[in-house]
Tab-separated table of C-alpha atoms in Angstrom:
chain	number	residue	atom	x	y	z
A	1	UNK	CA	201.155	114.827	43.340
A	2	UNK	CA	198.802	117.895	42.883
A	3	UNK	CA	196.776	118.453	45.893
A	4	UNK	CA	193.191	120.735	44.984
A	5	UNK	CA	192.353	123.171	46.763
A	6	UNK	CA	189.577	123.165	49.143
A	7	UNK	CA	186.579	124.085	47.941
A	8	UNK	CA	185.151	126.954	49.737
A	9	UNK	CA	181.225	125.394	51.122
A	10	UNK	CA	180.214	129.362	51.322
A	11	UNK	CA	180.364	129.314	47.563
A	12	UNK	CA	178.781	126.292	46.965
A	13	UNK	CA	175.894	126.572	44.329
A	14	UNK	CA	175.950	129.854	44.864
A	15	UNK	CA	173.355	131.939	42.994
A	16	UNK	CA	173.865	134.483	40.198
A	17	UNK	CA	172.265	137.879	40.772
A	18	UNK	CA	171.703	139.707	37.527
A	19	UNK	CA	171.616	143.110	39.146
A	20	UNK	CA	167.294	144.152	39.756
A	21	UNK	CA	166.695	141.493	42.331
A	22	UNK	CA	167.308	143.932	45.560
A	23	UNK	CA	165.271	146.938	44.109
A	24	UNK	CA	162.236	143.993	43.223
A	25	UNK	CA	162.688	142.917	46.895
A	26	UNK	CA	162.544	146.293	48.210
A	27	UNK	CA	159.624	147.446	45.848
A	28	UNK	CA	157.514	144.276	47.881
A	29	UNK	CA	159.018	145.352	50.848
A	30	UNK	CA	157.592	149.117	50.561
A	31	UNK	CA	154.383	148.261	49.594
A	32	UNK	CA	153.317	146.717	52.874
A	33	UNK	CA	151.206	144.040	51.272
A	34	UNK	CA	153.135	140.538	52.031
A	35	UNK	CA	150.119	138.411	50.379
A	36	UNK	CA	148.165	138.216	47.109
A	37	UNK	CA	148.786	141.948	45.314
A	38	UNK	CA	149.572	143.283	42.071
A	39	UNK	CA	152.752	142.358	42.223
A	40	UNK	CA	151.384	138.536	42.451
A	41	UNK	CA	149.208	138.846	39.246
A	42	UNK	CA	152.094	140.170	37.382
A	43	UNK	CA	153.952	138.132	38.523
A	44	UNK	CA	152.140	135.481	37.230
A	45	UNK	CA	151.137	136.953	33.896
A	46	UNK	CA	154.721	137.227	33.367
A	47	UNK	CA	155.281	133.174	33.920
A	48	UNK	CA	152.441	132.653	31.482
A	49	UNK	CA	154.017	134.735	28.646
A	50	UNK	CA	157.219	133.480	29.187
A	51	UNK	CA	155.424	129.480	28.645
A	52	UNK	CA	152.990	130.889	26.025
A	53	UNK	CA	150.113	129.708	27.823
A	54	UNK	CA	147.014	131.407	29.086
A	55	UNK	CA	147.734	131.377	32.792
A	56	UNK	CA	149.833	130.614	35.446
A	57	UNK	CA	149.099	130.339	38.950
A	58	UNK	CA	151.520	131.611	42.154
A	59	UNK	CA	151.337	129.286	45.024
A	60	UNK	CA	153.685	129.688	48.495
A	61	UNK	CA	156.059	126.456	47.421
A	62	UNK	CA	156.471	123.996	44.984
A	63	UNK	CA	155.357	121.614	47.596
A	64	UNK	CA	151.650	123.761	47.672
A	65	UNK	CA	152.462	123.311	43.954
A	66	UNK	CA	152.075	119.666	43.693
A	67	UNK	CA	149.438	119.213	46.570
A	68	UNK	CA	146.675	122.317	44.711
A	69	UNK	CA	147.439	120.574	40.998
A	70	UNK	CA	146.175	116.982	42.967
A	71	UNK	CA	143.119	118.535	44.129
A	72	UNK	CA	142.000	120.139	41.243
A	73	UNK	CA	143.109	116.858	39.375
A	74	UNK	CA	140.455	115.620	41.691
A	75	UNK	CA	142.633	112.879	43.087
A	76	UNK	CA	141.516	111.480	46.296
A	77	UNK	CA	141.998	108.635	49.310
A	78	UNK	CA	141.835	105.516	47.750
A	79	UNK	CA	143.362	106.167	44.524
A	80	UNK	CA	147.403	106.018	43.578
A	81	UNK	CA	149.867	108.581	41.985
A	82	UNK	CA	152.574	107.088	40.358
A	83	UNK	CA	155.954	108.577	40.951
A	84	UNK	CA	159.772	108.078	41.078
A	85	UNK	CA	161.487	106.463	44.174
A	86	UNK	CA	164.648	109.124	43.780
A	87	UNK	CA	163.001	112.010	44.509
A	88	UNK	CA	162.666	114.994	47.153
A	89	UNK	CA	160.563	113.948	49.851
A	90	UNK	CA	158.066	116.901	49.407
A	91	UNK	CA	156.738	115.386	45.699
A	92	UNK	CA	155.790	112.254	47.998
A	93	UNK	CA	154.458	114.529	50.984
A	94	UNK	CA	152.183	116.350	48.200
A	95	UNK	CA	150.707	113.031	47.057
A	96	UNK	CA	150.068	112.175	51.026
A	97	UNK	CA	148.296	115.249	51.402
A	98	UNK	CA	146.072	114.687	49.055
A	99	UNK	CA	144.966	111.032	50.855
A	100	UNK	CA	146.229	109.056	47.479
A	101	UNK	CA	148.946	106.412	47.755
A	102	UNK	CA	152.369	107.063	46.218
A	103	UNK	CA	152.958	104.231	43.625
A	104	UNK	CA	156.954	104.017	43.406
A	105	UNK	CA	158.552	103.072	40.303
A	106	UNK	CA	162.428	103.087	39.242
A	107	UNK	CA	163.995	105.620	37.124
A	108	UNK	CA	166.098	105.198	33.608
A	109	UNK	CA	169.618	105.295	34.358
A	110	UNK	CA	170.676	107.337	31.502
A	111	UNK	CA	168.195	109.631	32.387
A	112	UNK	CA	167.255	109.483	36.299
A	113	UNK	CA	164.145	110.131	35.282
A	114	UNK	CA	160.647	107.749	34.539
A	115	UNK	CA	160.152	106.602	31.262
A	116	UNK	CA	157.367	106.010	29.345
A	117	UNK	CA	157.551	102.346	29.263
A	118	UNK	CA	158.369	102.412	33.214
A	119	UNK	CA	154.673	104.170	33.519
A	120	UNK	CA	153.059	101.525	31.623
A	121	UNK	CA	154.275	98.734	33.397
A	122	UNK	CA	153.578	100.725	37.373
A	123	UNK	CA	149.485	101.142	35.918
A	124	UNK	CA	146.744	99.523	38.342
A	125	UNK	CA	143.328	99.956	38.402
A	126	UNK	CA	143.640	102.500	41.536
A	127	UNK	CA	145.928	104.800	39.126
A	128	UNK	CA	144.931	108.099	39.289
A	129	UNK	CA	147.965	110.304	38.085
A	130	UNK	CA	151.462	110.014	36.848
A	131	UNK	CA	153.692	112.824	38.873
A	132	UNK	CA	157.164	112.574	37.062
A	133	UNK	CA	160.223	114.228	38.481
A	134	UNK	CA	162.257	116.181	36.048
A	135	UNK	CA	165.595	115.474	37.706
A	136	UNK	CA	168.292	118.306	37.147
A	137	UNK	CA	165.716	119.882	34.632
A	138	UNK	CA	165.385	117.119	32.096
A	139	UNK	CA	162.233	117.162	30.320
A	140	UNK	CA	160.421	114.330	30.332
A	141	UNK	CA	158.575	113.352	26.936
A	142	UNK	CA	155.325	110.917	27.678
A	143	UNK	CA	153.293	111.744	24.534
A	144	UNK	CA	154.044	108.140	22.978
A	145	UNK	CA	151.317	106.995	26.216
A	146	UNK	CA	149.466	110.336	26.621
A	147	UNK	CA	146.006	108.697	24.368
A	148	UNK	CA	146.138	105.811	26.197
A	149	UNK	CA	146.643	107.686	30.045
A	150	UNK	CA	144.042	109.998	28.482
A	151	UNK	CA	141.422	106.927	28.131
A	152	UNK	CA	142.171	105.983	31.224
A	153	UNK	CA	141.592	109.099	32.905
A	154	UNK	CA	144.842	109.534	34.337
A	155	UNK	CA	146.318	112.968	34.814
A	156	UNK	CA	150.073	113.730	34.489
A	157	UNK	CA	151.318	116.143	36.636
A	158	UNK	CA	154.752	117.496	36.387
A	159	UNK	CA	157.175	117.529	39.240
A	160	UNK	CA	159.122	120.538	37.627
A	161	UNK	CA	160.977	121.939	40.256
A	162	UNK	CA	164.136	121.697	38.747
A	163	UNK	CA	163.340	122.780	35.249
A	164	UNK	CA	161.909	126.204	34.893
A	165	UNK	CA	163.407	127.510	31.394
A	166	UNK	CA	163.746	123.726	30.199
A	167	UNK	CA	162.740	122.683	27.280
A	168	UNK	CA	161.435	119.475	25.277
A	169	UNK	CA	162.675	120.195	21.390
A	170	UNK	CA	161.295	124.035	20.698
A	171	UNK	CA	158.631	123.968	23.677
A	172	UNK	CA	159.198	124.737	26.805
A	173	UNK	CA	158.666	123.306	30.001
A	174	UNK	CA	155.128	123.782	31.097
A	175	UNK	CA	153.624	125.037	27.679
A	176	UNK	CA	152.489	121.234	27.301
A	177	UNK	CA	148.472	121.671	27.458
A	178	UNK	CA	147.729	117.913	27.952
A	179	UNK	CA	149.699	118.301	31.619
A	180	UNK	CA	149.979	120.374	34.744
A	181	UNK	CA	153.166	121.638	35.937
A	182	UNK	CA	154.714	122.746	38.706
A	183	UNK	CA	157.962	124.403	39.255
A	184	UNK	CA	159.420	126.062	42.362
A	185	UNK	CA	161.382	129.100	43.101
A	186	UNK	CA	163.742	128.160	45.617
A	187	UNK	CA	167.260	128.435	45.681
A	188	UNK	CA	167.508	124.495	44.848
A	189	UNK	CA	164.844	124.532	42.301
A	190	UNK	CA	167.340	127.044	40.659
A	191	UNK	CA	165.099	130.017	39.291
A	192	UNK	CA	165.093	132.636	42.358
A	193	UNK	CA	168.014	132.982	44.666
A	194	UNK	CA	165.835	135.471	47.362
A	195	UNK	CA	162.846	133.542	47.806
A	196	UNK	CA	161.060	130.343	48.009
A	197	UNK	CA	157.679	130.179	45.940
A	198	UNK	CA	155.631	127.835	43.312
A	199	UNK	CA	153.794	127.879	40.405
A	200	UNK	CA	151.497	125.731	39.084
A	201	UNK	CA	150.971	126.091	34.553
A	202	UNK	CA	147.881	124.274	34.184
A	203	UNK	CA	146.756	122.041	31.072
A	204	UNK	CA	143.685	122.651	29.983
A	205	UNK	CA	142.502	119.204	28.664
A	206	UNK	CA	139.243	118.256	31.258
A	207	UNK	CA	139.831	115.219	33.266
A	208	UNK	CA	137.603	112.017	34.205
A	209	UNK	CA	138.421	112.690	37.792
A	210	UNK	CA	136.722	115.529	37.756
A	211	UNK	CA	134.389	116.450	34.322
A	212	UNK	CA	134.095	120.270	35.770
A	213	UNK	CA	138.010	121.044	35.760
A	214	UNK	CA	139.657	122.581	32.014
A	215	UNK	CA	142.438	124.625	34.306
A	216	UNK	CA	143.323	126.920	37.449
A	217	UNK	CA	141.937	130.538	37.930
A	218	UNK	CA	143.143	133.060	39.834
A	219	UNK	CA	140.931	135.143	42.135
């Protein structure tokens, strides 16, 4: 009988450095400025060119992520964000913050994430967003329902935490203008082994919730 060896837990999931993460560390480091700075804005100019899309905005989590995109959605107490029962607890946390009711639905098996026709059949009257989960970095195509969430004035907002660099045919994840989407920058999410951060890529379709809204700004 052949016996594996034990895996070593040290190892496990361990990141890949590519060589310039210590001297970007240690550039923040020596500037003294912890907060919103330069290296912020360039940050986040370099997440919009790498989505094609005019902006991109750099929040402290994925978590702060999820919970800014509901505000400016203009989601609010009384109304409900659909979203996928296998999930992390902080895409359900987000929707709490926000005073809206999480609306769980099941995922596709093939998948493990929502479909399309698992949307359609969660919808209420109190719907006010769809927030699906792109488990393990799947992209999640919703465009065959996108008119009709559209007439309804529901907003789709993209749990992406797992699936910066993804993409859906030739377009990548978060260069979809008729959604928001979030990613994160933790170790888990997968895209930055020294630090845990969010971004938000905002559509820039205006929303019934709130008539004002085409995007985020920085500043």
């Amino acid at each position: 009988m052949t016996v594996s060896a034990r895996p070593d837990g040290r190892r496990n999931a361990s990141p890949y450095l590519y060589g310039p993460e210590a001297e970007a560390i240690a550039r923040v480091l020596e500037g003294g400025q912890y907060g919103h700075t330069d290296i912020t804005e360039e940050f986040e100019r370099r997440i919009a060119d790498f989505l094609s899309v005019p902006d991109a905005v750099a929040v402290a989590s994925g978590t702060a992520a999820l919970h800014t995109a509901l505000l400016a959605a203009g989601i609010r107490p009384g109304r409900e964000v659909i979203v996928p029962s296998m999930t992390f607890c902080a895409t359900v946390q987000a929707i709490l913050a926000a005073g809206a009711t999480p609306r769980f639905v099941d995922i596709d098996p093939t998948t493990l994430c929502v479909s399309d026709q698992l949307v359609m059949d969660a919808l209420t009257d109190k719907t006010a967003a769809v927030m699906p989960v792109l488990f393990g970095g799947r992209p999640i195509d919703l465009s065959a329902i996108q008119e009709e969430l559209d007439e309804r004035g529901i907003v789709v907002i993209e749990d992406a935490a797992h699936a910066f660099g993804s993409r859906h045919d030739t377009r990548r994840v978060g260069a979809n203008e008729a959604v928001l989407t979030c990613f994160s920058f933790s170790p888990v999410g997968g895209a930055c082994p020294a630090a845990r951060h969010g971004a938000c890529a905002p559509g820039t379709a205006p929303r019934q919730h709130d008539s004002q809204h085409s995007g985020f700004r920085t500043g």
